JSON list of C-alpha atoms in Angstrom, two decimals:
[
{"chain": "A", "resi": 922, "resn": "PHE", "atom": "CA", "xyz": [-28.63, -24.42, -73.14]},
{"chain": "A", "resi": 923, "resn": "PHE", "atom": "CA", "xyz": [-31.93, -25.10, -71.43]},
{"chain": "A", "resi": 924, "resn": "PHE", "atom": "CA", "xyz": [-34.66, -27.46, -72.58]},
{"chain": "A", "resi": 925, "resn": "PHE", "atom": "CA", "xyz": [-38.06, -28.13, -71.07]},
{"chain": "A", "resi": 926, "resn": "PHE", "atom": "CA", "xyz": [-39.98, -31.35, -71.61]},
{"chain": "A", "resi": 927, "resn": "PHE", "atom": "CA", "xyz": [-43.61, -31.66, -70.50]},
{"chain": "A", "resi": 928, "resn": "PHE", "atom": "CA", "xyz": [-45.09, -35.14, -70.06]},
{"chain": "A", "resi": 929, "resn": "SER", "atom": "CA", "xyz": [-48.37, -35.73, -68.22]},
{"chain": "A", "resi": 930, "resn": "HIS", "atom": "CA", "xyz": [-47.88, -33.25, -65.37]},
{"chain": "A", "resi": 931, "resn": "LEU", "atom": "CA", "xyz": [-44.20, -34.14, -64.92]},
{"chain": "A", "resi": 932, "resn": "VAL", "atom": "CA", "xyz": [-41.70, -31.44, -65.81]},
{"chain": "A", "resi": 933, "resn": "TYR", "atom": "CA", "xyz": [-38.26, -32.42, -67.03]},
{"chain": "A", "resi": 934, "resn": "TYR", "atom": "CA", "xyz": [-35.59, -29.75, -66.95]},
{"chain": "A", "resi": 935, "resn": "THR", "atom": "CA", "xyz": [-32.26, -30.37, -68.62]},
{"chain": "A", "resi": 936, "resn": "GLU", "atom": "CA", "xyz": [-29.08, -28.36, -68.24]},
{"chain": "A", "resi": 937, "resn": "TYR", "atom": "CA", "xyz": [-25.79, -29.06, -69.93]},
{"chain": "A", "resi": 938, "resn": "LEU", "atom": "CA", "xyz": [-22.52, -28.57, -68.08]},
{"chain": "A", "resi": 939, "resn": "GLN", "atom": "CA", "xyz": [-19.23, -29.07, -69.80]},
{"chain": "A", "resi": 940, "resn": "ILE", "atom": "CA", "xyz": [-16.59, -30.65, -67.59]},
{"chain": "A", "resi": 941, "resn": "HIS", "atom": "CA", "xyz": [-13.27, -29.06, -68.52]},
{"chain": "A", "resi": 942, "resn": "ARG", "atom": "CA", "xyz": [-10.36, -31.30, -69.57]},
{"chain": "A", "resi": 943, "resn": "ILE", "atom": "CA", "xyz": [-12.91, -34.02, -70.42]},
{"chain": "A", "resi": 944, "resn": "LYS", "atom": "CA", "xyz": [-14.76, -34.18, -73.72]},
{"chain": "A", "resi": 945, "resn": "GLN", "atom": "CA", "xyz": [-18.00, -35.13, -72.01]},
{"chain": "A", "resi": 946, "resn": "TRP", "atom": "CA", "xyz": [-21.13, -33.24, -71.15]},
{"chain": "A", "resi": 947, "resn": "TYR", "atom": "CA", "xyz": [-23.35, -34.07, -68.22]},
{"chain": "A", "resi": 948, "resn": "GLN", "atom": "CA", "xyz": [-27.04, -33.39, -68.26]},
{"chain": "A", "resi": 949, "resn": "ARG", "atom": "CA", "xyz": [-29.57, -33.97, -65.54]},
{"chain": "A", "resi": 950, "resn": "ARG", "atom": "CA", "xyz": [-33.31, -34.40, -65.61]},
{"chain": "A", "resi": 951, "resn": "VAL", "atom": "CA", "xyz": [-35.46, -33.78, -62.57]},
{"chain": "A", "resi": 952, "resn": "ARG", "atom": "CA", "xyz": [-38.94, -35.20, -62.11]},
{"chain": "A", "resi": 953, "resn": "GLY", "atom": "CA", "xyz": [-41.60, -34.03, -59.71]},
{"chain": "A", "resi": 954, "resn": "ASP", "atom": "CA", "xyz": [-41.49, -37.37, -57.89]},
{"chain": "A", "resi": 955, "resn": "ARG", "atom": "CA", "xyz": [-38.00, -36.81, -56.41]},
{"chain": "A", "resi": 956, "resn": "ARG", "atom": "CA", "xyz": [-36.16, -38.78, -59.08]},
{"chain": "A", "resi": 957, "resn": "VAL", "atom": "CA", "xyz": [-33.14, -37.43, -60.96]},
{"chain": "A", "resi": 958, "resn": "SER", "atom": "CA", "xyz": [-31.44, -38.99, -63.95]},
{"chain": "A", "resi": 959, "resn": "VAL", "atom": "CA", "xyz": [-27.89, -37.98, -64.90]},
{"chain": "A", "resi": 960, "resn": "TRP", "atom": "CA", "xyz": [-26.64, -38.52, -68.41]},
{"chain": "A", "resi": 961, "resn": "ALA", "atom": "CA", "xyz": [-23.15, -38.29, -69.94]},
{"chain": "A", "resi": 962, "resn": "ALA", "atom": "CA", "xyz": [-22.86, -37.30, -73.57]},
{"chain": "A", "resi": 963, "resn": "ASP", "atom": "CA", "xyz": [-19.85, -37.35, -75.84]},
{"chain": "A", "resi": 964, "resn": "TRP", "atom": "CA", "xyz": [-20.87, -35.41, -78.94]},
{"chain": "A", "resi": 965, "resn": "ASN", "atom": "CA", "xyz": [-17.69, -36.36, -80.84]},
{"chain": "A", "resi": 966, "resn": "VAL", "atom": "CA", "xyz": [-18.79, -40.00, -81.04]},
{"chain": "A", "resi": 967, "resn": "ASP", "atom": "CA", "xyz": [-22.55, -39.37, -80.89]},
{"chain": "A", "resi": 968, "resn": "GLU", "atom": "CA", "xyz": [-22.90, -41.17, -77.55]},
{"chain": "A", "resi": 969, "resn": "ASN", "atom": "CA", "xyz": [-25.38, -40.46, -74.77]},
{"chain": "A", "resi": 970, "resn": "LYS", "atom": "CA", "xyz": [-25.74, -42.79, -71.78]},
{"chain": "A", "resi": 971, "resn": "MET", "atom": "CA", "xyz": [-27.40, -42.64, -68.40]},
{"chain": "A", "resi": 972, "resn": "ILE", "atom": "CA", "xyz": [-24.86, -42.83, -65.60]},
{"chain": "A", "resi": 973, "resn": "ALA", "atom": "CA", "xyz": [-27.08, -42.36, -62.53]},
{"chain": "A", "resi": 974, "resn": "TRP", "atom": "CA", "xyz": [-30.72, -42.77, -61.60]},
{"chain": "A", "resi": 975, "resn": "LEU", "atom": "CA", "xyz": [-31.28, -41.21, -58.21]},
{"chain": "A", "resi": 976, "resn": "SER", "atom": "CA", "xyz": [-34.34, -41.39, -55.97]},
{"chain": "A", "resi": 977, "resn": "PHE", "atom": "CA", "xyz": [-34.55, -39.15, -52.94]},
{"chain": "A", "resi": 978, "resn": "PRO", "atom": "CA", "xyz": [-36.89, -40.28, -50.12]},
{"chain": "A", "resi": 979, "resn": "GLY", "atom": "CA", "xyz": [-39.85, -38.26, -48.97]},
{"chain": "A", "resi": 980, "resn": "PRO", "atom": "CA", "xyz": [-42.61, -38.62, -46.39]},
{"chain": "A", "resi": 981, "resn": "ALA", "atom": "CA", "xyz": [-46.18, -39.66, -47.17]},
{"chain": "A", "resi": 982, "resn": "PHE", "atom": "CA", "xyz": [-47.58, -36.44, -45.69]},
{"chain": "A", "resi": 983, "resn": "THR", "atom": "CA", "xyz": [-47.50, -32.72, -46.47]},
{"chain": "A", "resi": 984, "resn": "PRO", "atom": "CA", "xyz": [-45.34, -30.16, -44.63]},
{"chain": "A", "resi": 985, "resn": "ALA", "atom": "CA", "xyz": [-48.49, -29.35, -42.57]},
{"chain": "A", "resi": 986, "resn": "GLY", "atom": "CA", "xyz": [-48.85, -33.03, -41.56]},
{"chain": "A", "resi": 987, "resn": "ASP", "atom": "CA", "xyz": [-51.84, -33.85, -43.77]},
{"chain": "A", "resi": 988, "resn": "PRO", "atom": "CA", "xyz": [-51.90, -37.02, -45.94]},
{"chain": "A", "resi": 989, "resn": "LEU", "atom": "CA", "xyz": [-50.64, -36.59, -49.49]},
{"chain": "A", "resi": 990, "resn": "THR", "atom": "CA", "xyz": [-53.41, -36.32, -52.06]},
{"chain": "A", "resi": 991, "resn": "GLY", "atom": "CA", "xyz": [-53.42, -35.47, -55.75]},
{"chain": "A", "resi": 992, "resn": "GLU", "atom": "CA", "xyz": [-54.39, -31.86, -54.99]},
{"chain": "A", "resi": 993, "resn": "VAL", "atom": "CA", "xyz": [-51.42, -31.01, -52.76]},
{"chain": "A", "resi": 994, "resn": "VAL", "atom": "CA", "xyz": [-48.66, -28.82, -54.20]},
{"chain": "A", "resi": 995, "resn": "LEU", "atom": "CA", "xyz": [-45.31, -29.79, -52.71]},
{"chain": "A", "resi": 996, "resn": "PRO", "atom": "CA", "xyz": [-42.02, -27.92, -52.97]},
{"chain": "A", "resi": 997, "resn": "PRO", "atom": "CA", "xyz": [-40.39, -28.75, -56.33]},
{"chain": "A", "resi": 998, "resn": "SER", "atom": "CA", "xyz": [-37.51, -31.13, -56.88]},
{"chain": "A", "resi": 999, "resn": "LEU", "atom": "CA", "xyz": [-34.47, -29.12, -58.00]},
{"chain": "A", "resi": 1000, "resn": "ALA", "atom": "CA", "xyz": [-31.02, -30.29, -59.06]},
{"chain": "A", "resi": 1001, "resn": "LEU", "atom": "CA", "xyz": [-27.95, -28.45, -60.34]},
{"chain": "A", "resi": 1002, "resn": "PHE", "atom": "CA", "xyz": [-24.32, -29.32, -60.92]},
{"chain": "A", "resi": 1003, "resn": "SER", "atom": "CA", "xyz": [-21.81, -27.83, -58.53]},
{"chain": "A", "resi": 1004, "resn": "PRO", "atom": "CA", "xyz": [-19.80, -25.02, -60.12]},
{"chain": "A", "resi": 1005, "resn": "ILE", "atom": "CA", "xyz": [-16.62, -25.86, -58.21]},
{"chain": "A", "resi": 1006, "resn": "GLU", "atom": "CA", "xyz": [-16.81, -29.58, -57.43]},
{"chain": "A", "resi": 1007, "resn": "ILE", "atom": "CA", "xyz": [-16.59, -31.79, -60.51]},
{"chain": "A", "resi": 1008, "resn": "HIS", "atom": "CA", "xyz": [-19.10, -34.68, -60.53]},
{"chain": "A", "resi": 1009, "resn": "VAL", "atom": "CA", "xyz": [-21.18, -33.24, -57.66]},
{"chain": "A", "resi": 1010, "resn": "LEU", "atom": "CA", "xyz": [-24.92, -32.75, -58.02]},
{"chain": "A", "resi": 1011, "resn": "LEU", "atom": "CA", "xyz": [-26.85, -30.45, -55.67]},
{"chain": "A", "resi": 1012, "resn": "TYR", "atom": "CA", "xyz": [-30.40, -31.64, -54.96]},
{"chain": "A", "resi": 1013, "resn": "THR", "atom": "CA", "xyz": [-33.27, -30.23, -52.94]},
{"chain": "A", "resi": 1014, "resn": "GLY", "atom": "CA", "xyz": [-36.91, -31.17, -52.86]},
{"chain": "A", "resi": 1015, "resn": "TYR", "atom": "CA", "xyz": [-39.70, -32.23, -50.56]},
{"chain": "A", "resi": 1016, "resn": "GLY", "atom": "CA", "xyz": [-38.22, -34.70, -48.10]},
{"chain": "A", "resi": 1017, "resn": "ILE", "atom": "CA", "xyz": [-37.95, -35.44, -44.42]},
{"chain": "A", "resi": 1018, "resn": "CYS", "atom": "CA", "xyz": [-35.87, -32.28, -43.86]},
{"chain": "A", "resi": 1019, "resn": "GLN", "atom": "CA", "xyz": [-35.46, -28.93, -45.59]},
{"chain": "A", "resi": 1020, "resn": "GLU", "atom": "CA", "xyz": [-31.97, -29.40, -46.98]},
{"chain": "A", "resi": 1021, "resn": "ILE", "atom": "CA", "xyz": [-29.67, -29.46, -49.96]},
{"chain": "A", "resi": 1022, "resn": "SER", "atom": "CA", "xyz": [-27.92, -32.80, -50.60]},
{"chain": "A", "resi": 1023, "resn": "PHE", "atom": "CA", "xyz": [-24.53, -32.94, -52.31]},
{"chain": "A", "resi": 1024, "resn": "TYR", "atom": "CA", "xyz": [-24.33, -36.18, -54.26]},
{"chain": "A", "resi": 1025, "resn": "HIS", "atom": "CA", "xyz": [-21.07, -37.36, -55.90]},
{"chain": "A", "resi": 1026, "resn": "ILE", "atom": "CA", "xyz": [-21.98, -38.98, -59.20]},
{"chain": "A", "resi": 1027, "resn": "LYS", "atom": "CA", "xyz": [-18.80, -41.07, -59.64]},
{"chain": "A", "resi": 1028, "resn": "ARG", "atom": "CA", "xyz": [-18.60, -42.31, -56.03]},
{"chain": "A", "resi": 1029, "resn": "LYS", "atom": "CA", "xyz": [-22.40, -42.79, -55.86]},
{"chain": "A", "resi": 1030, "resn": "GLU", "atom": "CA", "xyz": [-22.70, -41.32, -52.38]},
{"chain": "A", "resi": 1031, "resn": "THR", "atom": "CA", "xyz": [-24.08, -38.30, -50.59]},
{"chain": "A", "resi": 1032, "resn": "LEU", "atom": "CA", "xyz": [-21.10, -36.22, -49.51]},
{"chain": "A", "resi": 1033, "resn": "ARG", "atom": "CA", "xyz": [-22.92, -33.86, -47.17]},
{"chain": "A", "resi": 1034, "resn": "LYS", "atom": "CA", "xyz": [-26.17, -32.07, -46.51]},
{"chain": "A", "resi": 1035, "resn": "VAL", "atom": "CA", "xyz": [-26.82, -28.41, -45.70]},
{"chain": "A", "resi": 1036, "resn": "ASP", "atom": "CA", "xyz": [-29.94, -27.43, -43.80]},
{"chain": "A", "resi": 1037, "resn": "LEU", "atom": "CA", "xyz": [-32.29, -24.83, -45.23]},
{"chain": "A", "resi": 1038, "resn": "ALA", "atom": "CA", "xyz": [-34.54, -22.53, -43.21]},
{"chain": "A", "resi": 1039, "resn": "HIS", "atom": "CA", "xyz": [-37.31, -22.68, -45.86]},
{"chain": "A", "resi": 1040, "resn": "TRP", "atom": "CA", "xyz": [-38.43, -25.02, -48.64]},
{"chain": "A", "resi": 1041, "resn": "ALA", "atom": "CA", "xyz": [-36.68, -24.08, -51.87]},
{"chain": "A", "resi": 1042, "resn": "THR", "atom": "CA", "xyz": [-38.83, -23.19, -54.88]},
{"chain": "A", "resi": 1043, "resn": "SER", "atom": "CA", "xyz": [-35.91, -22.24, -57.16]},
{"chain": "A", "resi": 1044, "resn": "LEU", "atom": "CA", "xyz": [-32.18, -22.69, -57.21]},
{"chain": "A", "resi": 1045, "resn": "SER", "atom": "CA", "xyz": [-29.22, -21.20, -59.07]},
{"chain": "A", "resi": 1046, "resn": "VAL", "atom": "CA", "xyz": [-25.45, -21.44, -58.65]},
{"chain": "A", "resi": 1047, "resn": "VAL", "atom": "CA", "xyz": [-22.84, -18.73, -59.05]},
{"chain": "A", "resi": 1048, "resn": "PRO", "atom": "CA", "xyz": [-20.11, -20.11, -61.37]},
{"chain": "A", "resi": 1049, "resn": "ASN", "atom": "CA", "xyz": [-16.55, -20.29, -60.05]},
{"chain": "A", "resi": 1050, "resn": "SER", "atom": "CA", "xyz": [-17.69, -19.75, -56.47]},
{"chain": "A", "resi": 1051, "resn": "ASN", "atom": "CA", "xyz": [-19.29, -21.68, -53.64]},
{"chain": "A", "resi": 1052, "resn": "LEU", "atom": "CA", "xyz": [-22.46, -19.59, -53.63]},
{"chain": "A", "resi": 1053, "resn": "ILE", "atom": "CA", "xyz": [-25.99, -20.86, -54.21]},
{"chain": "A", "resi": 1054, "resn": "VAL", "atom": "CA", "xyz": [-28.98, -18.59, -54.78]},
{"chain": "A", "resi": 1055, "resn": "ILE", "atom": "CA", "xyz": [-32.23, -20.00, -53.38]},
{"chain": "A", "resi": 1056, "resn": "GLY", "atom": "CA", "xyz": [-35.78, -18.74, -53.82]},
{"chain": "A", "resi": 1057, "resn": "SER", "atom": "CA", "xyz": [-38.42, -19.82, -51.33]},
{"chain": "A", "resi": 1058, "resn": "HIS", "atom": "CA", "xyz": [-42.17, -20.07, -50.85]},
{"chain": "A", "resi": 1059, "resn": "ASP", "atom": "CA", "xyz": [-41.74, -17.58, -48.00]},
{"chain": "A", "resi": 1060, "resn": "ARG", "atom": "CA", "xyz": [-40.76, -14.76, -50.43]},
{"chain": "A", "resi": 1061, "resn": "LEU", "atom": "CA", "xyz": [-37.09, -14.93, -49.46]},
{"chain": "A", "resi": 1062, "resn": "LEU", "atom": "CA", "xyz": [-34.05, -14.79, -51.69]},
{"chain": "A", "resi": 1063, "resn": "THR", "atom": "CA", "xyz": [-31.23, -16.57, -49.88]},
{"chain": "A", "resi": 1064, "resn": "ILE", "atom": "CA", "xyz": [-27.58, -16.44, -50.86]},
{"chain": "A", "resi": 1065, "resn": "MET", "atom": "CA", "xyz": [-25.73, -19.33, -49.25]},
{"chain": "A", "resi": 1066, "resn": "ASP", "atom": "CA", "xyz": [-22.07, -20.30, -49.04]},
{"chain": "A", "resi": 1067, "resn": "TYR", "atom": "CA", "xyz": [-22.54, -24.03, -49.32]},
{"chain": "A", "resi": 1068, "resn": "THR", "atom": "CA", "xyz": [-19.12, -25.00, -48.01]},
{"chain": "A", "resi": 1069, "resn": "SER", "atom": "CA", "xyz": [-19.69, -23.28, -44.66]},
{"chain": "A", "resi": 1070, "resn": "GLY", "atom": "CA", "xyz": [-23.53, -23.26, -44.58]},
{"chain": "A", "resi": 1071, "resn": "THR", "atom": "CA", "xyz": [-23.65, -19.53, -43.85]},
{"chain": "A", "resi": 1072, "resn": "PHE", "atom": "CA", "xyz": [-26.38, -17.55, -45.56]},
{"chain": "A", "resi": 1073, "resn": "GLN", "atom": "CA", "xyz": [-28.07, -14.18, -45.89]},
{"chain": "A", "resi": 1074, "resn": "ASP", "atom": "CA", "xyz": [-31.80, -13.71, -46.56]},
{"chain": "A", "resi": 1075, "resn": "TYR", "atom": "CA", "xyz": [-33.29, -10.84, -48.58]},
{"chain": "A", "resi": 1076, "resn": "VAL", "atom": "CA", "xyz": [-36.95, -9.85, -48.99]},
{"chain": "A", "resi": 1077, "resn": "ALA", "atom": "CA", "xyz": [-38.19, -7.96, -52.05]},
{"chain": "A", "resi": 1078, "resn": "HIS", "atom": "CA", "xyz": [-41.29, -9.80, -53.24]},
{"chain": "A", "resi": 1079, "resn": "ALA", "atom": "CA", "xyz": [-44.88, -10.18, -52.09]},
{"chain": "A", "resi": 1080, "resn": "ASP", "atom": "CA", "xyz": [-45.15, -13.76, -53.36]},
{"chain": "A", "resi": 1081, "resn": "GLN", "atom": "CA", "xyz": [-43.08, -16.95, -53.58]},
{"chain": "A", "resi": 1082, "resn": "LEU", "atom": "CA", "xyz": [-40.01, -17.01, -55.83]},
{"chain": "A", "resi": 1083, "resn": "PRO", "atom": "CA", "xyz": [-40.40, -19.67, -58.52]},
{"chain": "A", "resi": 1084, "resn": "VAL", "atom": "CA", "xyz": [-37.42, -18.25, -60.46]},
{"chain": "A", "resi": 1085, "resn": "VAL", "atom": "CA", "xyz": [-33.96, -17.13, -59.37]},
{"chain": "A", "resi": 1086, "resn": "ARG", "atom": "CA", "xyz": [-31.08, -16.95, -61.85]},
{"chain": "A", "resi": 1087, "resn": "TYR", "atom": "CA", "xyz": [-27.53, -15.70, -61.71]},
{"chain": "A", "resi": 1088, "resn": "TRP", "atom": "CA", "xyz": [-26.29, -13.79, -64.79]},
{"chain": "A", "resi": 1089, "resn": "ASP", "atom": "CA", "xyz": [-22.53, -14.18, -65.05]},
{"chain": "A", "resi": 1090, "resn": "GLU", "atom": "CA", "xyz": [-21.82, -11.38, -67.55]},
{"chain": "A", "resi": 1091, "resn": "LYS", "atom": "CA", "xyz": [-23.31, -8.63, -65.37]},
{"chain": "A", "resi": 1092, "resn": "ASN", "atom": "CA", "xyz": [-22.74, -10.25, -61.95]},
{"chain": "A", "resi": 1093, "resn": "VAL", "atom": "CA", "xyz": [-26.40, -9.88, -61.01]},
{"chain": "A", "resi": 1094, "resn": "ILE", "atom": "CA", "xyz": [-29.16, -12.13, -59.72]},
{"chain": "A", "resi": 1095, "resn": "PHE", "atom": "CA", "xyz": [-32.68, -12.04, -61.13]},
{"chain": "A", "resi": 1096, "resn": "SER", "atom": "CA", "xyz": [-35.58, -13.09, -58.95]},
{"chain": "A", "resi": 1097, "resn": "ALA", "atom": "CA", "xyz": [-39.14, -13.29, -60.21]},
{"chain": "A", "resi": 1098, "resn": "ALA", "atom": "CA", "xyz": [-42.43, -13.65, -58.40]},
{"chain": "A", "resi": 1099, "resn": "GLN", "atom": "CA", "xyz": [-45.95, -13.54, -59.75]},
{"chain": "A", "resi": 1100, "resn": "THR", "atom": "CA", "xyz": [-46.12, -9.75, -59.79]},
{"chain": "A", "resi": 1101, "resn": "ALA", "atom": "CA", "xyz": [-42.51, -8.48, -59.89]},
{"chain": "A", "resi": 1102, "resn": "ILE", "atom": "CA", "xyz": [-38.98, -9.05, -61.12]},
{"chain": "A", "resi": 1103, "resn": "ALA", "atom": "CA", "xyz": [-36.04, -7.88, -59.02]},
{"chain": "A", "resi": 1104, "resn": "VAL", "atom": "CA", "xyz": [-32.40, -7.45, -60.07]},
{"chain": "A", "resi": 1105, "resn": "TRP", "atom": "CA", "xyz": [-29.78, -7.81, -57.37]},
{"chain": "A", "resi": 1106, "resn": "GLY", "atom": "CA", "xyz": [-26.14, -6.71, -57.70]},
{"chain": "A", "resi": 1107, "resn": "LEU", "atom": "CA", "xyz": [-23.70, -9.28, -56.33]},
{"chain": "A", "resi": 1108, "resn": "LYS", "atom": "CA", "xyz": [-20.27, -8.36, -54.98]},
{"chain": "A", "resi": 1109, "resn": "ILE", "atom": "CA", "xyz": [-18.03, -11.34, -54.44]}
]
């Protein structure tokens, strides 16, 4: 289930992930200012509580080195739950480095970081695997094994990729740019 909330130029994006063997659901909300809130919900007892409020640091200048102003468009803040590591949140956004951080919600610590070659504009995970699909401003679709950090880049668009999604039933990846949609077959 996906829900979008729009509040004064801040976009909240919520995704529900059921943790097996536990009757809880986690949801996360990502704000454009590099803050992520993680909520646990138990629908059987009508309970919903925030379990983490994360802030990821970022510089006071643009990737080009110019001062931040209200007109600058920075890479988006993106967060997803890991498909194979319970309680791990994957986060990327505009920061000191181009990277994905792996944050353990229960232990309240960053487990590791994986460097990216380009700023991510979209992110998707492949369930039951250690693969992440990353779209970038540089028109690249990157498939990364996040345990080893190895990756493969693909080019098929003439513009940045604000949307990449993995479709489990057909084992394909969709990538969308301003003028085109591409469908990629994935062999695992």
